[in-house]
Coordinates of N, CA, C and O in Angstrom, one line a residue:
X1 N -21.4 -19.6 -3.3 CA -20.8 -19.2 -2.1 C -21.8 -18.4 -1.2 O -21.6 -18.6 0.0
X2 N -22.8 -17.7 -1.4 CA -23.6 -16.7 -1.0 C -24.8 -17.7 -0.8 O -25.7 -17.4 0.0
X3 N -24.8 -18.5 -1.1 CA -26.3 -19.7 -0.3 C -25.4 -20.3 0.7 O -25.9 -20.6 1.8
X4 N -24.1 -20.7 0.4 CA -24.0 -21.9 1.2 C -22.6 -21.3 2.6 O -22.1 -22.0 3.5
X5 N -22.5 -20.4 2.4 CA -21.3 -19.8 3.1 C -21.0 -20.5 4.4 O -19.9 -20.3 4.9
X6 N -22.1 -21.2 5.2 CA -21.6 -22.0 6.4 C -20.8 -23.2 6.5 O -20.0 -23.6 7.3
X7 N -21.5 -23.8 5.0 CA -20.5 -24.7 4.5 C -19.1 -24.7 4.3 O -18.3 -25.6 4.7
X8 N -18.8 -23.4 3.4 CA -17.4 -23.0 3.3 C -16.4 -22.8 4.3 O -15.2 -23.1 4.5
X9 N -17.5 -22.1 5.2 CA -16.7 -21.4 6.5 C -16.4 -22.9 7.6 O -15.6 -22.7 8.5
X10 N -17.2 -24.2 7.4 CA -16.6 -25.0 8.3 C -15.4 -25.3 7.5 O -14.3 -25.2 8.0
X11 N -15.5 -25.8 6.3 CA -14.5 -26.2 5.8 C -13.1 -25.4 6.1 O -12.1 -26.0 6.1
X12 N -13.1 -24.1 6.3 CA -12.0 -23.8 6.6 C -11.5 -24.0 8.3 O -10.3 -24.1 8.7
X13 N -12.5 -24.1 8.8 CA -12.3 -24.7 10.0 C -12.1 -25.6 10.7 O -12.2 -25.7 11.9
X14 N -11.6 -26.4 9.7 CA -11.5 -27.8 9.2 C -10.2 -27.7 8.8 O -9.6 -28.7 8.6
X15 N -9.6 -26.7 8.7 CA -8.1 -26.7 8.1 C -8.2 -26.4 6.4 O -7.1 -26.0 5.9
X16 N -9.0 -26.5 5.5 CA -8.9 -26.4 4.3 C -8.9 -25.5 3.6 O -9.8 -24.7 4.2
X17 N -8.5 -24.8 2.5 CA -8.2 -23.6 1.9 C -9.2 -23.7 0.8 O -9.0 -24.5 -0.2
X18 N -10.3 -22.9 1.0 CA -11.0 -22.4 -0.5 C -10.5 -21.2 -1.7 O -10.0 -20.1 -1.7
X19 N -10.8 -21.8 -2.4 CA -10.2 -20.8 -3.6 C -11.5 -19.8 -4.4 O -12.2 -20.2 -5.3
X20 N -11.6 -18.9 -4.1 CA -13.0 -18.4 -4.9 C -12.9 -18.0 -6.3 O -11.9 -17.3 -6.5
X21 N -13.8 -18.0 -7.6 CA -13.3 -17.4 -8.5 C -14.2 -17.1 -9.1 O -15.2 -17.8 -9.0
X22 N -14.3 -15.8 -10.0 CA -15.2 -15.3 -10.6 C -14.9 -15.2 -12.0 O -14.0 -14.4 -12.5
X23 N -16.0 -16.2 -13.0 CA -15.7 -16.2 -14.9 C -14.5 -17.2 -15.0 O -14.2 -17.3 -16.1
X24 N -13.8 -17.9 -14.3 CA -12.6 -18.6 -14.3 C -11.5 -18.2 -13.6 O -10.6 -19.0 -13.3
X25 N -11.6 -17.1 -13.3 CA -10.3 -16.0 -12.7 C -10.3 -15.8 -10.8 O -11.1 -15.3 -10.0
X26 N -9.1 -16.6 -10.6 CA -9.0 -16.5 -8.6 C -9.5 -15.0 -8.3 O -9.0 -14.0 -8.9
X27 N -10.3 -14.9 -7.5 CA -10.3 -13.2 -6.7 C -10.3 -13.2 -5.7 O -10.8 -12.2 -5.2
X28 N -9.9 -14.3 -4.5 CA -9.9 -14.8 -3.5 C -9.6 -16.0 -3.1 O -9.6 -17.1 -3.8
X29 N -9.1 -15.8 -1.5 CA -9.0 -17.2 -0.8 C -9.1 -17.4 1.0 O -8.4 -16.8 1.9
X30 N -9.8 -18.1 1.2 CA -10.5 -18.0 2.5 C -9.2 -19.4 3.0 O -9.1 -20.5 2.3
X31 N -8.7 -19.2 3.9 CA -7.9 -19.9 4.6 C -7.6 -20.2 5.7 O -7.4 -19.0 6.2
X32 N -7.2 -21.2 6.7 CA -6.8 -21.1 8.3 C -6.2 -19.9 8.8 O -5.3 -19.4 8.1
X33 N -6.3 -19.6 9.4 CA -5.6 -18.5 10.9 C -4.3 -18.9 10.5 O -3.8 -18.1 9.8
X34 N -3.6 -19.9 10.7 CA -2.6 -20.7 11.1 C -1.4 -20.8 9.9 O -0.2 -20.6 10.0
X35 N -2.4 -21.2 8.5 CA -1.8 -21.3 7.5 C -1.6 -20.1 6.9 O -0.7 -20.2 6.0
X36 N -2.0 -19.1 7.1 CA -1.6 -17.5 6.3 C -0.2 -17.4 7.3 O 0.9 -17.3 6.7
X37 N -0.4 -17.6 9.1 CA 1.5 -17.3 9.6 C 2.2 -18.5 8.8 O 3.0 -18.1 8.0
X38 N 1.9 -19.9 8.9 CA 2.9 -20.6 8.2 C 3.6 -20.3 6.9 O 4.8 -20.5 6.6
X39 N 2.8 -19.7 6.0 CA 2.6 -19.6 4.3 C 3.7 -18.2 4.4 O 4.5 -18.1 3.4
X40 N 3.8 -17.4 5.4 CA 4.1 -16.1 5.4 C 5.3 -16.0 5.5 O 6.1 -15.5 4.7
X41 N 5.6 -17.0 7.0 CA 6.7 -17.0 7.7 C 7.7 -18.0 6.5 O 8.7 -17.6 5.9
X42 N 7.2 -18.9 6.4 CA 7.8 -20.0 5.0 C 8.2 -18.9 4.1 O 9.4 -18.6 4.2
X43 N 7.7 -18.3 3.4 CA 8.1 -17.4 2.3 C 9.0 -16.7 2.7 O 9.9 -16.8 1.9
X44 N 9.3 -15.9 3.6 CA 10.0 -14.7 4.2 C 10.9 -15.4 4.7 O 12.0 -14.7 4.7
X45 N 11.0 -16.5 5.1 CA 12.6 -17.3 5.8 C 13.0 -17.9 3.6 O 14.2 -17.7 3.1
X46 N 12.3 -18.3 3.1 CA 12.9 -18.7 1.7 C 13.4 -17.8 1.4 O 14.3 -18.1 0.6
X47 N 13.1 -16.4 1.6 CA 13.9 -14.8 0.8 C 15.0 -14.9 1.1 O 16.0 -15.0 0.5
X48 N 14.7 -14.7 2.6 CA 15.9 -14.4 3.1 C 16.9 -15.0 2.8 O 18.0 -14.3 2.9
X49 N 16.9 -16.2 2.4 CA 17.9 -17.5 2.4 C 18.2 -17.6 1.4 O 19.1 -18.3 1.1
X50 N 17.6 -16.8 0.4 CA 17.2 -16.5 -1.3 C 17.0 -17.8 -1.7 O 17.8 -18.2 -2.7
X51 N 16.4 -18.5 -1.4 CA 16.3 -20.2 -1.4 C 14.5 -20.3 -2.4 O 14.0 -21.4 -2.8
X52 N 14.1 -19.4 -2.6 CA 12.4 -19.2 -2.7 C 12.2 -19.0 -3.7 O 12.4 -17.9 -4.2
X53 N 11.6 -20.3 -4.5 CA 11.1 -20.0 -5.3 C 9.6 -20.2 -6.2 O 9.0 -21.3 -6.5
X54 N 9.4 -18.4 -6.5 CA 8.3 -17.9 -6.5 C 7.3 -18.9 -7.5 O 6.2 -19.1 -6.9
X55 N 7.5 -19.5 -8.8 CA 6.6 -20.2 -9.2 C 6.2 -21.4 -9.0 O 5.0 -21.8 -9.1
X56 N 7.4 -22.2 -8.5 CA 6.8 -23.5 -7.3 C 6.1 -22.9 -6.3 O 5.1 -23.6 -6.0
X57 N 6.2 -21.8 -5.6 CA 5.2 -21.1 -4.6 C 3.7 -21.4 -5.0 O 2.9 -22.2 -4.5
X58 N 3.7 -20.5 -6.4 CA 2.7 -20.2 -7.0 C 2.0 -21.7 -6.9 O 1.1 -22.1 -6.1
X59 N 2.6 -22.3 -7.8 CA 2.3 -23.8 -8.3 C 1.3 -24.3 -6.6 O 0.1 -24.6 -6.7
X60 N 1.8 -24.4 -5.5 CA 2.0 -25.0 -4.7 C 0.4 -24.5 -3.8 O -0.3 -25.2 -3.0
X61 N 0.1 -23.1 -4.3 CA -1.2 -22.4 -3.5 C -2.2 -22.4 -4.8 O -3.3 -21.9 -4.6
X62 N -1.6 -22.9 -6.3 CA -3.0 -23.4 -7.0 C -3.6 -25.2 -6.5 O -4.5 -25.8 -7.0
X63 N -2.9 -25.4 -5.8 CA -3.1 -27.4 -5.6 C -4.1 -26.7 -4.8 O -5.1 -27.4 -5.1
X64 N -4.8 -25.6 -3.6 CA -5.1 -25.4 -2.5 C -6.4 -25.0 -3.6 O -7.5 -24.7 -3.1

């Protein structure tokens, strides 16, 4: 990440979600502007609706 970070940084600007991880373990994620409101708002309308659920969530932002 630290040699190549322009690389990463188009890819998100590109629309794509990096996952960073350190020893095996996520400690980050670099993602669109766009998709943190979508991701947010999606979640918060699923609560509300109590329609949401959390481990298909999960499931759904390890594919990313």
């Amino acid at each position: 990440m630290q040699n190549n970070f322009g690389k990463y940084l188009n890819l998100v600007m590109s629309g794509q979600k990096i996952i960073v991880t350190k020893n095996g373990r996520e400690i980050g994620r670099f993602i669109p502007k766009n998709a943190v409101v979508s991701y947010l708002t999606d979640s918060l309308t699923g609560i509300l609706k109590e329609d949401y659920d959390l481990d298909e969530a999960k499931t759904e932002m390890e594919l990313f």
